[in-house]
Coordinates of C-alpha atoms in Angstrom, one line a residue:
M27 CA 42.9 32.9 -40.1
L28 CA 42.3 30.1 -37.6
T29 CA 38.6 30.8 -37.5
A30 CA 38.5 28.9 -40.8
L31 CA 38.9 25.7 -38.7
T32 CA 35.5 26.2 -37.1
Y33 CA 33.9 25.2 -40.4
P34 CA 33.4 21.5 -40.9
F35 CA 34.3 21.7 -44.7
M36 CA 37.8 22.9 -43.7
W37 CA 38.4 19.8 -41.8
W38 CA 37.4 17.6 -44.7
A39 CA 39.5 19.7 -47.0
L40 CA 42.5 19.2 -44.6
A41 CA 41.7 15.4 -44.5
A42 CA 41.7 15.3 -48.3
C43 CA 45.1 17.1 -48.3
L44 CA 46.5 14.6 -45.8
V45 CA 45.3 11.7 -47.8
L46 CA 46.7 13.1 -51.1
A47 CA 50.0 14.2 -49.5
G48 CA 50.7 10.7 -48.1
I49 CA 50.5 8.7 -51.4
H50 CA 51.8 11.4 -53.7
S51 CA 54.9 12.2 -51.7
Y52 CA 55.8 8.5 -51.8
L53 CA 55.2 8.1 -55.6
G54 CA 57.1 11.3 -56.2
F55 CA 60.3 9.7 -55.1
H56 CA 59.8 7.0 -57.8
I57 CA 59.1 9.6 -60.4
I58 CA 62.1 11.7 -59.6
K59 CA 64.4 8.7 -59.4
R60 CA 63.1 7.4 -62.7
G61 CA 63.6 10.8 -64.3
V62 CA 60.0 10.9 -65.7
I63 CA 59.0 14.1 -64.0
F64 CA 56.1 14.9 -66.2
V65 CA 54.5 11.5 -66.4
D66 CA 52.0 12.5 -63.7
L67 CA 50.9 15.6 -65.7
S68 CA 50.6 13.4 -68.7
L69 CA 48.5 10.7 -66.9
A70 CA 46.5 13.4 -65.2
Q71 CA 45.7 14.8 -68.6
M72 CA 44.7 11.4 -69.8
A73 CA 42.3 11.2 -66.9
A74 CA 40.9 14.6 -67.9
L75 CA 40.5 13.3 -71.4
G76 CA 38.5 10.3 -70.1
L77 CA 36.3 12.7 -68.2
A78 CA 35.8 14.8 -71.3
V79 CA 34.8 11.7 -73.3
A80 CA 32.2 11.0 -70.6
I81 CA 30.9 14.5 -71.0
L82 CA 30.8 14.1 -74.7
L83 CA 28.7 10.9 -74.3
N84 CA 26.5 12.7 -71.8
L85 CA 27.4 10.2 -69.1
H86 CA 29.1 12.7 -66.7
D87 CA 26.1 12.7 -64.4
Y88 CA 26.8 9.0 -63.5
P89 CA 29.5 8.7 -60.8
L90 CA 30.5 5.3 -62.1
A91 CA 31.1 6.6 -65.6
N92 CA 32.9 9.6 -64.2
Y93 CA 35.3 7.2 -62.6
L94 CA 35.7 4.4 -65.1
F95 CA 36.3 6.7 -68.2
P96 CA 39.3 8.5 -66.6
V97 CA 40.7 5.3 -65.1
G98 CA 40.4 3.6 -68.5
M99 CA 42.3 6.4 -70.2
T100 CA 45.0 6.4 -67.6
L101 CA 45.4 2.6 -68.0
V102 CA 45.9 3.2 -71.8
G103 CA 48.6 5.7 -70.8
A104 CA 50.2 3.3 -68.3
V105 CA 50.6 0.5 -70.9
V106 CA 51.9 3.0 -73.5
F107 CA 54.6 4.3 -71.2
A108 CA 55.6 0.9 -70.0
W109 CA 55.9 -0.3 -73.7
L110 CA 58.0 2.8 -74.7
R111 CA 60.8 2.0 -72.2
H112 CA 62.5 -0.2 -74.8
L113 CA 62.9 2.9 -77.0
E114 CA 64.5 4.9 -74.2
H115 CA 68.0 4.4 -75.5
R116 CA 67.0 6.1 -78.8
V117 CA 64.5 8.7 -77.7
P118 CA 64.1 10.0 -74.1
L119 CA 60.9 8.8 -72.4
E120 CA 60.2 12.4 -71.4
A121 CA 59.7 13.2 -75.1
F122 CA 56.9 10.7 -75.5
I123 CA 55.4 11.8 -72.2
G124 CA 55.3 15.4 -73.5
I125 CA 53.7 14.2 -76.8
V126 CA 51.0 12.3 -74.9
F127 CA 50.3 15.3 -72.6
A128 CA 50.0 17.8 -75.4
T129 CA 47.8 15.5 -77.5
A130 CA 45.5 14.7 -74.6
Q131 CA 45.2 18.4 -73.7
A132 CA 44.4 19.3 -77.3
L133 CA 41.7 16.5 -77.5
V134 CA 40.2 17.8 -74.2
L135 CA 39.9 21.3 -75.6
L136 CA 38.4 20.0 -78.9
I137 CA 35.9 17.8 -77.1
L138 CA 34.8 20.5 -74.6
E139 CA 34.7 23.3 -77.2
H140 CA 31.0 22.8 -77.9
S141 CA 29.9 21.6 -74.5
P142 CA 27.7 24.1 -72.7
S143 CA 29.5 23.4 -69.4
G144 CA 32.9 22.7 -71.0
T145 CA 34.6 25.7 -69.6
E146 CA 33.5 24.9 -66.1
H147 CA 34.6 21.3 -66.4
L148 CA 37.9 22.4 -67.9
K149 CA 38.5 24.7 -64.9
E150 CA 37.7 21.9 -62.5
T151 CA 40.3 19.6 -64.1
L152 CA 42.9 22.3 -63.5
V153 CA 42.0 23.6 -59.9
G154 CA 40.0 20.7 -58.4
T155 CA 37.3 21.1 -55.8
I156 CA 39.1 20.8 -52.4
F157 CA 36.8 23.2 -50.5
T158 CA 33.7 21.4 -51.6
V159 CA 35.0 17.8 -51.4
S160 CA 32.4 15.5 -49.8
P161 CA 33.2 13.3 -46.8
A162 CA 32.3 10.2 -48.9
T163 CA 34.8 11.2 -51.5
V164 CA 37.6 11.6 -48.9
I165 CA 36.8 8.3 -47.3
K166 CA 36.6 6.4 -50.6
T167 CA 39.9 8.0 -51.8
A168 CA 41.6 7.1 -48.5
I169 CA 40.5 3.4 -49.0
I170 CA 41.8 3.3 -52.6
Y171 CA 45.1 4.8 -51.6
G172 CA 45.4 2.5 -48.6
I173 CA 45.0 -0.6 -50.9
I174 CA 47.5 0.8 -53.4
G175 CA 49.9 1.7 -50.6
A176 CA 49.7 -1.8 -49.1
L177 CA 50.4 -3.3 -52.5
H178 CA 53.4 -1.1 -53.0
F179 CA 54.7 -2.0 -49.5
V180 CA 54.4 -5.8 -50.2
M181 CA 56.1 -5.4 -53.6
R182 CA 58.6 -2.6 -52.5
K183 CA 61.7 -4.7 -53.2
P184 CA 61.2 -5.2 -57.0
L185 CA 59.6 -1.8 -57.4
F186 CA 62.5 0.1 -55.7
Q187 CA 65.0 -2.1 -57.5
I188 CA 63.5 -1.3 -60.9
T189 CA 63.4 2.4 -60.0
N190 CA 66.9 2.6 -58.6
N191 CA 68.7 0.0 -60.8
P192 CA 66.7 -1.2 -63.8
D193 CA 69.8 -2.9 -65.4
Q194 CA 70.3 -5.0 -62.3
A195 CA 66.6 -5.9 -62.2
R196 CA 66.8 -7.0 -65.8
A197 CA 69.9 -9.1 -65.2
Q198 CA 68.0 -10.9 -62.4
G199 CA 65.3 -11.9 -64.8
R200 CA 62.6 -9.4 -63.8
N201 CA 60.1 -8.5 -66.5
L202 CA 60.4 -4.7 -66.6
F203 CA 57.4 -4.3 -68.9
L204 CA 55.0 -6.1 -66.6
W205 CA 56.4 -4.3 -63.5
D206 CA 56.2 -0.9 -65.3
V207 CA 52.6 -1.7 -66.3
L208 CA 51.8 -2.4 -62.6
F209 CA 53.6 0.7 -61.4
Y210 CA 52.1 3.1 -63.9
T211 CA 48.6 1.5 -63.5
S212 CA 48.6 2.0 -59.7
F213 CA 50.0 5.5 -60.4
G214 CA 47.3 6.2 -62.9
V215 CA 44.5 5.1 -60.4
V216 CA 46.0 7.4 -57.8
V217 CA 46.2 10.4 -60.2
T218 CA 42.7 9.8 -61.5
S219 CA 41.3 9.8 -58.0
S220 CA 43.3 12.9 -57.1
V221 CA 42.5 15.1 -60.2
G222 CA 38.8 15.3 -59.2
I223 CA 39.8 16.6 -55.8
A224 CA 42.9 18.7 -56.3
G225 CA 43.1 19.3 -60.1
V226 CA 45.9 18.6 -62.5
L227 CA 48.2 21.4 -61.3
L228 CA 48.2 20.6 -57.6
V229 CA 48.5 16.9 -58.3
F230 CA 51.7 17.6 -60.1
G231 CA 52.9 19.8 -57.3
L232 CA 52.2 17.2 -54.6
L233 CA 54.1 14.6 -56.5
V234 CA 57.2 16.6 -57.3
I235 CA 57.7 19.4 -54.7
P236 CA 57.6 17.3 -51.4
A237 CA 59.8 14.7 -53.0
V238 CA 62.3 17.4 -54.0
A239 CA 62.2 18.8 -50.4
G240 CA 63.0 15.3 -49.1
V241 CA 65.8 14.7 -51.5
L242 CA 67.3 18.1 -50.5
A243 CA 67.1 17.2 -46.8
S244 CA 68.8 13.7 -46.7
D245 CA 70.3 10.8 -48.7
R246 CA 68.3 8.3 -46.6
T247 CA 65.1 7.0 -48.1
G248 CA 63.2 6.9 -44.8
V249 CA 64.2 10.5 -43.9
R250 CA 63.3 11.7 -47.4
L251 CA 59.8 10.2 -47.1
A252 CA 59.3 11.6 -43.6
V253 CA 60.4 15.1 -44.8
G254 CA 58.3 14.9 -47.9
W255 CA 55.1 13.9 -46.0
S256 CA 55.7 16.5 -43.3
F257 CA 56.4 19.2 -45.9
A258 CA 53.4 18.4 -48.0
F259 CA 50.9 18.4 -45.2
F260 CA 52.4 21.6 -43.6
C261 CA 52.2 23.4 -46.9
S262 CA 48.7 22.2 -47.5
V263 CA 47.5 23.5 -44.1
I264 CA 49.1 26.9 -44.6
G265 CA 47.9 27.0 -48.2
L266 CA 44.3 26.1 -47.2
L267 CA 44.2 28.7 -44.5
T268 CA 45.6 31.3 -46.8
A269 CA 43.1 30.5 -49.5
F270 CA 40.3 30.8 -47.0
S271 CA 41.6 34.2 -45.7
L272 CA 42.2 35.7 -49.2
D273 CA 39.2 34.1 -50.8
T274 CA 41.3 32.5 -53.5
P275 CA 41.1 29.0 -55.1
A276 CA 42.5 26.4 -52.8
A277 CA 44.6 24.3 -55.2
P278 CA 46.6 27.2 -56.9
T279 CA 47.2 28.8 -53.4
I280 CA 48.5 25.5 -52.0
L281 CA 50.7 25.0 -55.0
T282 CA 52.3 28.5 -54.8
T283 CA 52.7 28.0 -51.0
M284 CA 54.6 24.8 -51.6
A285 CA 56.8 26.4 -54.2
A286 CA 57.6 29.4 -52.0
L287 CA 58.4 27.2 -49.0
L288 CA 60.5 24.9 -51.2
V289 CA 62.7 27.9 -52.0
I290 CA 63.1 28.7 -48.2
H291 CA 63.7 25.0 -47.5
G292 CA 66.4 24.8 -50.2
A293 CA 68.1 27.9 -48.9
V294 CA 68.1 26.5 -45.3
M295 CA 69.5 23.1 -46.5
A296 CA 72.2 24.8 -48.5
L297 CA 73.2 26.9 -45.5
Y298 CA 73.2 23.8 -43.3
R299 CA 75.4 21.8 -45.6
K300 CA 77.8 24.8 -45.9
L301 CA 78.1 25.0 -42.2
A302 CA 78.4 21.3 -41.8
R303 CA 81.3 21.2 -44.2
K304 CA 83.1 24.2 -42.5
P305 CA 86.5 23.0 -41.3
I306 CA 87.2 22.9 -37.6
A307 CA 89.5 25.7 -36.6
F308 CA 92.9 24.4 -35.6
T309 CA 94.6 26.1 -32.6
P310 CA 98.3 25.5 -32.3
A311 CA 99.3 23.8 -29.0
H312 CA 101.6 26.7 -28.0
K313 CA 98.7 29.1 -28.1
I314 CA 96.6 27.0 -25.7
A315 CA 96.6 28.2 -22.2
P316 CA 98.5 25.9 -19.8
A317 CA 95.5 25.5 -17.6
N318 CA 93.5 24.2 -20.5
L319 CA 96.3 21.7 -21.5
R320 CA 96.2 20.3 -17.9
K321 CA 92.5 19.9 -18.1
G322 CA 92.9 17.9 -21.4

C-alpha cells in the first residue's frame, strides 16, 4: 500500500486533502452549531448548477468561466439563505435548504440531459478528481482558503457569537443579515473550489464528519478543532491509500473510510466517558490493613 507514496500524484492528492480538511473541519463546526447541516450540500449543488450552465453555454473550456459561474450561483444561494433567516421561526431553514438542493439538482439533470459529455461532468461533480488534481489547482486553492481563513480569524468574535448566540448578537445591534451573507459567501467560495477537486459527496463528508468527531471528543472549541483536523487528515490518508490499492474512486473511498472510523471513534469516546464517570470504589476504614493506614 505504501508504494503508492512513490508516485508524485499521490503527494499532490494528499496535499489537496490536507488543504480541504483544514478549512472544512473549521466551517463544519459553524454548520453543526447553526443546525444547517445540509447547507453545504445545497451550496455545492448550486455550484454544480453554475458549472452546468457554463457547459450549456459552451464556456466550460474556459477556466475563468468554469470558476465564475459556480461562484456566482453559490453567491445567489448565500444571499437567499441569509435572507430566509427571518422566516426561521415559521419554517425551519433546513426545509428551504432542502428545496434549494432538490431544485438545483433537478436543473443540473435537465441541463446536462442533452449534453454529449453531460454524464461525465455529472459524475465529476459527485466524485471529484482528487487523483488527477494538478499542482497549480492545489496551490491556488490553498491561497484562496488561506485568505478566507485569515478573514474568519480576524472576524472570529462576531462570527462565533452569531453562530453560538444569535439572539445576543441581535441585542448588541449586529446586522445578522449582513453577517450571514458574509459567512455564507465565504462558505460558498470554499465549497465551489472544493467541489471541483473532491466532488459534492466528499465535500459534505469533510464538513460534517470531522466536526462531529471533534464534538464527540471534547466540549472545548480548540480541542474540537484539533481533533477534527487530525481526524480528517488521517482518514484522507487511509482512504487515499485504500483507493489506490483497491483501484476505486478516491472521494467515495475516503468518505466511507471517514464514516467507518467515526463509528469506531464514537464507540471509543462512549467507552471513555463511561469509564470516566465510574464511581471510585469506597473501602471501609476497618478493612484497610493497619500498615497501609500508617503509611497514609
